[in-house]
Amino acid sequence: MRKRAAALCGVAVVMAGTFTAVPAEASAPGTTIPTPQTAKPAWKGCATKKYPTLQCASLKVPLDHDRPHGKKITLALSRVPHTARTSRGPLLVNPGGPGGSGLKLAGFVASALPAEVAARYDVIGFDPRGVGASEPALDCGPGHFDPVRPDSLPATPAVEKANLARARSFAAACGTKYAHLLPYIDTTSAVRDLDAIRRALGAKKINYFGYSYGTYLGAVYARFFPERVRRLVLDSVVDPTDVWYEANLNQDVAFNDRHRAFLAWVARYDTTYRLGTDPEKIEAEWYAMRAALAKKPAGGTVGASELEDTFIPGGYYNGYWPILAEAFAAYVHDKDPEPLVEAYEDIGAVDASGDNGYSVYTSVQCRDAGWPRDWRRWRADQWEVYEKAPFMTWNNAWYNAPCAFWPTDSLRPVNVANGTLPPVLLFQATDDAATPYEGAVTMRRLLARSSLVVEEGGGNHGITLSGNACLDKHLAAYLTDGTVPRGYGEADAVCEALPDPKPAAAKGKAASAPSNGSALHGLLGFRH
């Protein structure tokens, strides 16, 4: 889910015996592997006001790729077709999650790229297996996040028991409803879906552009099928050596740091929010608000857990900060719960698509890698991290706790180390909490010909096509002719971060936030 942003650490030693083996068709050059026939997508218009040239189609793929003639599932695809005379092939895009829908992302990427760059690509979006318009779409526990949930902080055995019951219940519901699907909802199966999409498009190679968890998906695809990669862009990079339990513990510290950055921002605008100029005192006010909401939820809706849900997105995207600060100040000064309720409904609440996304998130993460099955280990680890990072440690723990009771066994993570790819381009903000900087440094070293573009001082998650012209210049050059920067040290190029937003000019609007940044973060699959 969320990771740690801090000083750089060394790259973990990768031991070959601890990772999933690459499939035979990817690891046995020179052998002939039968390729299943894949029907071409039948594209139909599905235009929206924002994306008037968007087209949609569906594609049937095997549930189990090792049994290509067995049960099929359906992937939902989208496309913005190239308009230039010649095409550089398909550019597949993924918003992360896991569990994020990519259908509208194709329209966004095609419209946000320079017109002369987008014109040369068929930009392809897709809902991964289990997601959104793909069939079947998972929904293990509708309403799992309906308010008001138990306090995330298990200060008493009764509260811990209530949260554990919710986690067990969700895992059991997934096992009951989707026993035949869960063994195949994982990153390696999704990677083989990507290759089925490639075949259906009639392309010898793909170009790929992934955000967040989508960076791991892209790196695993490149490990399985390096000869089928033409361009590979990874933005906000998952550390492939710590999926997924340790990654979540690391994120707790990072999001705590990012929350404190938000509180320091509030302190700079004391004339607007009147919460003081000392970030530590403002932090104490925030936790006092949390304690009060644990006893009496705002509007009968926003308890302590829902408050965390509302403010955690501020760790992903600082465009939310003015809205969050307004709601915080209104509650402190006027005991007015309405702005908090509105902020929760706009930013933190989980709707039906969120229920689907969470079902896929847990299914992929719990299946992808091993998780402790002894709750005593979880309890000890969470309390240890909570002592230094209280903001979201227990909220994050309960979000992932179904993995302690998951009804399938777990695979081993994939060793993505790769020395045979063409040049790869990575983008990373130095203060990203969800996928910290050290993960991008690790990925750069594992992908032998990769280049890393750093947004110095940036804290947002998902940084290209968000208004930073320096970053987007490197992206456009790479997609145009494969040009990558080559520097010394850990970064190959450095771009200055965009300034933090200013207080909203009007209620509910972060007026200074770049419009592209707001649009992108509405499409990304939060969590990884």
CSV table of N, CA, C and O in Angstrom, one decimal, residues 253-293:
chain,number,residue,atom,x,y,z
A,253,VAL,N,5.8,5.1,8.0
A,253,VAL,CA,6.7,6.2,8.4
A,253,VAL,C,6.6,7.3,7.4
A,253,VAL,O,6.6,8.5,7.8
A,254,ALA,N,6.6,7.0,6.1
A,254,ALA,CA,6.6,8.0,5.1
A,254,ALA,C,5.4,8.8,5.1
A,254,ALA,O,5.4,10.1,5.0
A,255,PHE,N,4.2,8.2,5.3
A,255,PHE,CA,3.0,9.0,5.3
A,255,PHE,C,2.9,9.9,6.6
A,255,PHE,O,2.3,11.0,6.5
A,256,ASN,N,3.5,9.4,7.6
A,256,ASN,CA,3.6,10.3,8.8
A,256,ASN,C,4.4,11.5,8.6
A,256,ASN,O,4.0,12.6,8.9
A,257,ASP,N,5.5,11.4,7.9
A,257,ASP,CA,6.3,12.5,7.5
A,257,ASP,C,5.6,13.4,6.6
A,257,ASP,O,5.6,14.7,6.7
A,258,ARG,N,4.8,12.9,5.6
A,258,ARG,CA,4.1,13.7,4.7
A,258,ARG,C,2.9,14.4,5.4
A,258,ARG,O,2.6,15.6,5.0
A,259,HIS,N,2.3,13.8,6.3
A,259,HIS,CA,1.2,14.4,7.1
A,259,HIS,C,1.8,15.6,7.8
A,259,HIS,O,1.2,16.7,7.9
A,260,ARG,N,3.0,15.5,8.4
A,260,ARG,CA,3.6,16.6,9.1
A,260,ARG,C,4.0,17.7,8.1
A,260,ARG,O,4.0,18.9,8.5
A,261,ALA,N,4.3,17.3,6.9
A,261,ALA,CA,4.6,18.4,5.9
A,261,ALA,C,3.3,19.2,5.7
A,261,ALA,O,3.4,20.4,5.5
A,262,PHE,N,2.2,18.5,5.6
A,262,PHE,CA,0.9,19.2,5.5
A,262,PHE,C,0.7,20.1,6.7
A,262,PHE,O,0.3,21.3,6.5
A,263,LEU,N,0.9,19.7,7.9
A,263,LEU,CA,0.7,20.5,9.1
A,263,LEU,C,1.6,21.7,9.1
A,263,LEU,O,1.2,22.8,9.5
A,264,ALA,N,2.9,21.5,8.6
A,264,ALA,CA,3.8,22.7,8.5
A,264,ALA,C,3.3,23.7,7.5
A,264,ALA,O,3.4,24.9,7.6
A,265,TRP,N,2.7,23.2,6.4
A,265,TRP,CA,2.1,24.0,5.4
A,265,TRP,C,0.9,24.8,6.0
A,265,TRP,O,0.8,26.0,5.8
A,266,VAL,N,0.1,24.2,6.8
A,266,VAL,CA,-1.0,24.9,7.5
A,266,VAL,C,-0.4,26.0,8.4
A,266,VAL,O,-1.0,27.1,8.5
A,267,ALA,N,0.7,25.7,9.1
A,267,ALA,CA,1.3,26.7,10.0
A,267,ALA,C,1.8,27.9,9.2
A,267,ALA,O,1.7,29.0,9.7
A,268,ARG,N,2.2,27.7,7.9
A,268,ARG,CA,2.7,28.8,7.1
A,268,ARG,C,1.5,29.8,6.7
A,268,ARG,O,1.7,30.9,6.4
A,269,TYR,N,0.3,29.3,6.8
A,269,TYR,CA,-0.8,30.1,6.4
A,269,TYR,C,-1.8,30.3,7.6
A,269,TYR,O,-3.0,30.2,7.5
A,270,ASP,N,-1.1,30.7,8.7
A,270,ASP,CA,-1.9,30.9,9.9
A,270,ASP,C,-2.9,32.1,9.7
A,270,ASP,O,-4.0,32.0,10.4
A,271,THR,N,-2.6,33.0,8.9
A,271,THR,CA,-3.6,34.1,8.7
A,271,THR,C,-4.9,33.6,8.0
A,271,THR,O,-5.9,34.2,8.2
A,272,THR,N,-4.8,32.5,7.3
A,272,THR,CA,-6.0,31.9,6.7
A,272,THR,C,-6.7,30.9,7.6
A,272,THR,O,-7.9,31.0,7.8
A,273,TYR,N,-5.9,30.0,8.2
A,273,TYR,CA,-6.5,28.9,9.0
A,273,TYR,C,-6.6,29.2,10.5
A,273,TYR,O,-7.3,28.4,11.2
A,274,ARG,N,-5.8,30.1,11.0
A,274,ARG,CA,-5.8,30.5,12.4
A,274,ARG,C,-5.6,29.3,13.4
A,274,ARG,O,-6.2,29.2,14.4
A,275,LEU,N,-4.7,28.4,13.0
A,275,LEU,CA,-4.4,27.2,13.8
A,275,LEU,C,-3.0,27.3,14.4
A,275,LEU,O,-2.6,26.4,15.1
A,276,GLY,N,-2.4,28.5,14.3
A,276,GLY,CA,-1.1,28.7,14.9
A,276,GLY,C,0.0,28.6,13.9
A,276,GLY,O,-0.1,28.2,12.8
A,277,THR,N,1.2,28.9,14.4
A,277,THR,CA,2.4,28.9,13.5
A,277,THR,C,3.4,27.8,13.9
A,277,THR,O,4.5,27.7,13.3
A,278,ASP,N,3.0,27.0,14.9
A,278,ASP,CA,3.9,25.9,15.4
A,278,ASP,C,3.3,24.6,14.9
A,278,ASP,O,2.3,24.2,15.4
A,279,PRO,N,4.0,23.9,14.0
A,279,PRO,CA,3.5,22.7,13.4
A,279,PRO,C,3.2,21.6,14.5
A,279,PRO,O,2.2,20.8,14.4
A,280,GLU,N,4.0,21.6,15.6
A,280,GLU,CA,3.8,20.6,16.6
A,280,GLU,C,2.5,20.8,17.4
A,280,GLU,O,1.8,19.9,17.7
A,281,LYS,N,2.2,22.1,17.6
A,281,LYS,CA,0.9,22.4,18.3
A,281,LYS,C,-0.3,22.1,17.4
A,281,LYS,O,-1.3,21.7,17.8
A,282,ILE,N,-0.1,22.4,16.1
A,282,ILE,CA,-1.2,22.0,15.1
A,282,ILE,C,-1.4,20.5,15.1
A,282,ILE,O,-2.5,20.0,15.0
A,283,GLU,N,-0.3,19.8,15.1
A,283,GLU,CA,-0.4,18.3,15.1
A,283,GLU,C,-1.1,17.8,16.4
A,283,GLU,O,-2.0,17.0,16.3
A,284,ALA,N,-0.9,18.5,17.5
A,284,ALA,CA,-1.6,18.1,18.7
A,284,ALA,C,-3.1,18.4,18.6
A,284,ALA,O,-4.0,17.6,19.0
A,285,GLU,N,-3.4,19.5,17.9
A,285,GLU,CA,-4.8,19.9,17.6
A,285,GLU,C,-5.5,18.8,16.7
A,285,GLU,O,-6.6,18.4,16.9
A,286,TRP,N,-4.7,18.3,15.7
A,286,TRP,CA,-5.3,17.3,14.8
A,286,TRP,C,-5.6,16.0,15.6
A,286,TRP,O,-6.7,15.4,15.4
A,287,TYR,N,-4.7,15.6,16.5
A,287,TYR,CA,-4.9,14.4,17.2
A,287,TYR,C,-6.1,14.6,18.3
A,287,TYR,O,-6.8,13.6,18.6
A,288,ALA,N,-6.2,15.8,18.8
A,288,ALA,CA,-7.3,16.1,19.6
A,288,ALA,C,-8.6,16.0,18.9
A,288,ALA,O,-9.7,15.5,19.4
A,289,MET,N,-8.7,16.5,17.6
A,289,MET,CA,-9.8,16.3,16.8
A,289,MET,C,-10.1,14.8,16.5
A,289,MET,O,-11.3,14.4,16.6
A,290,ARG,N,-9.1,14.1,16.3
A,290,ARG,CA,-9.3,12.6,16.1
A,290,ARG,C,-9.9,12.0,17.3
A,290,ARG,O,-10.8,11.2,17.2
A,291,ALA,N,-9.4,12.3,18.5
A,291,ALA,CA,-9.9,11.7,19.7
A,291,ALA,C,-11.4,12.1,19.9
A,291,ALA,O,-12.2,11.3,20.3
A,292,ALA,N,-11.7,13.3,19.6
A,292,ALA,CA,-13.1,13.8,19.7
A,292,ALA,C,-14.0,13.0,18.8
A,292,ALA,O,-15.2,12.6,19.1
A,293,LEU,N,-13.6,12.8,17.5
A,293,LEU,CA,-14.4,12.1,16.5
A,293,LEU,C,-14.5,10.7,16.9
A,293,LEU,O,-15.5,10.0,16.5
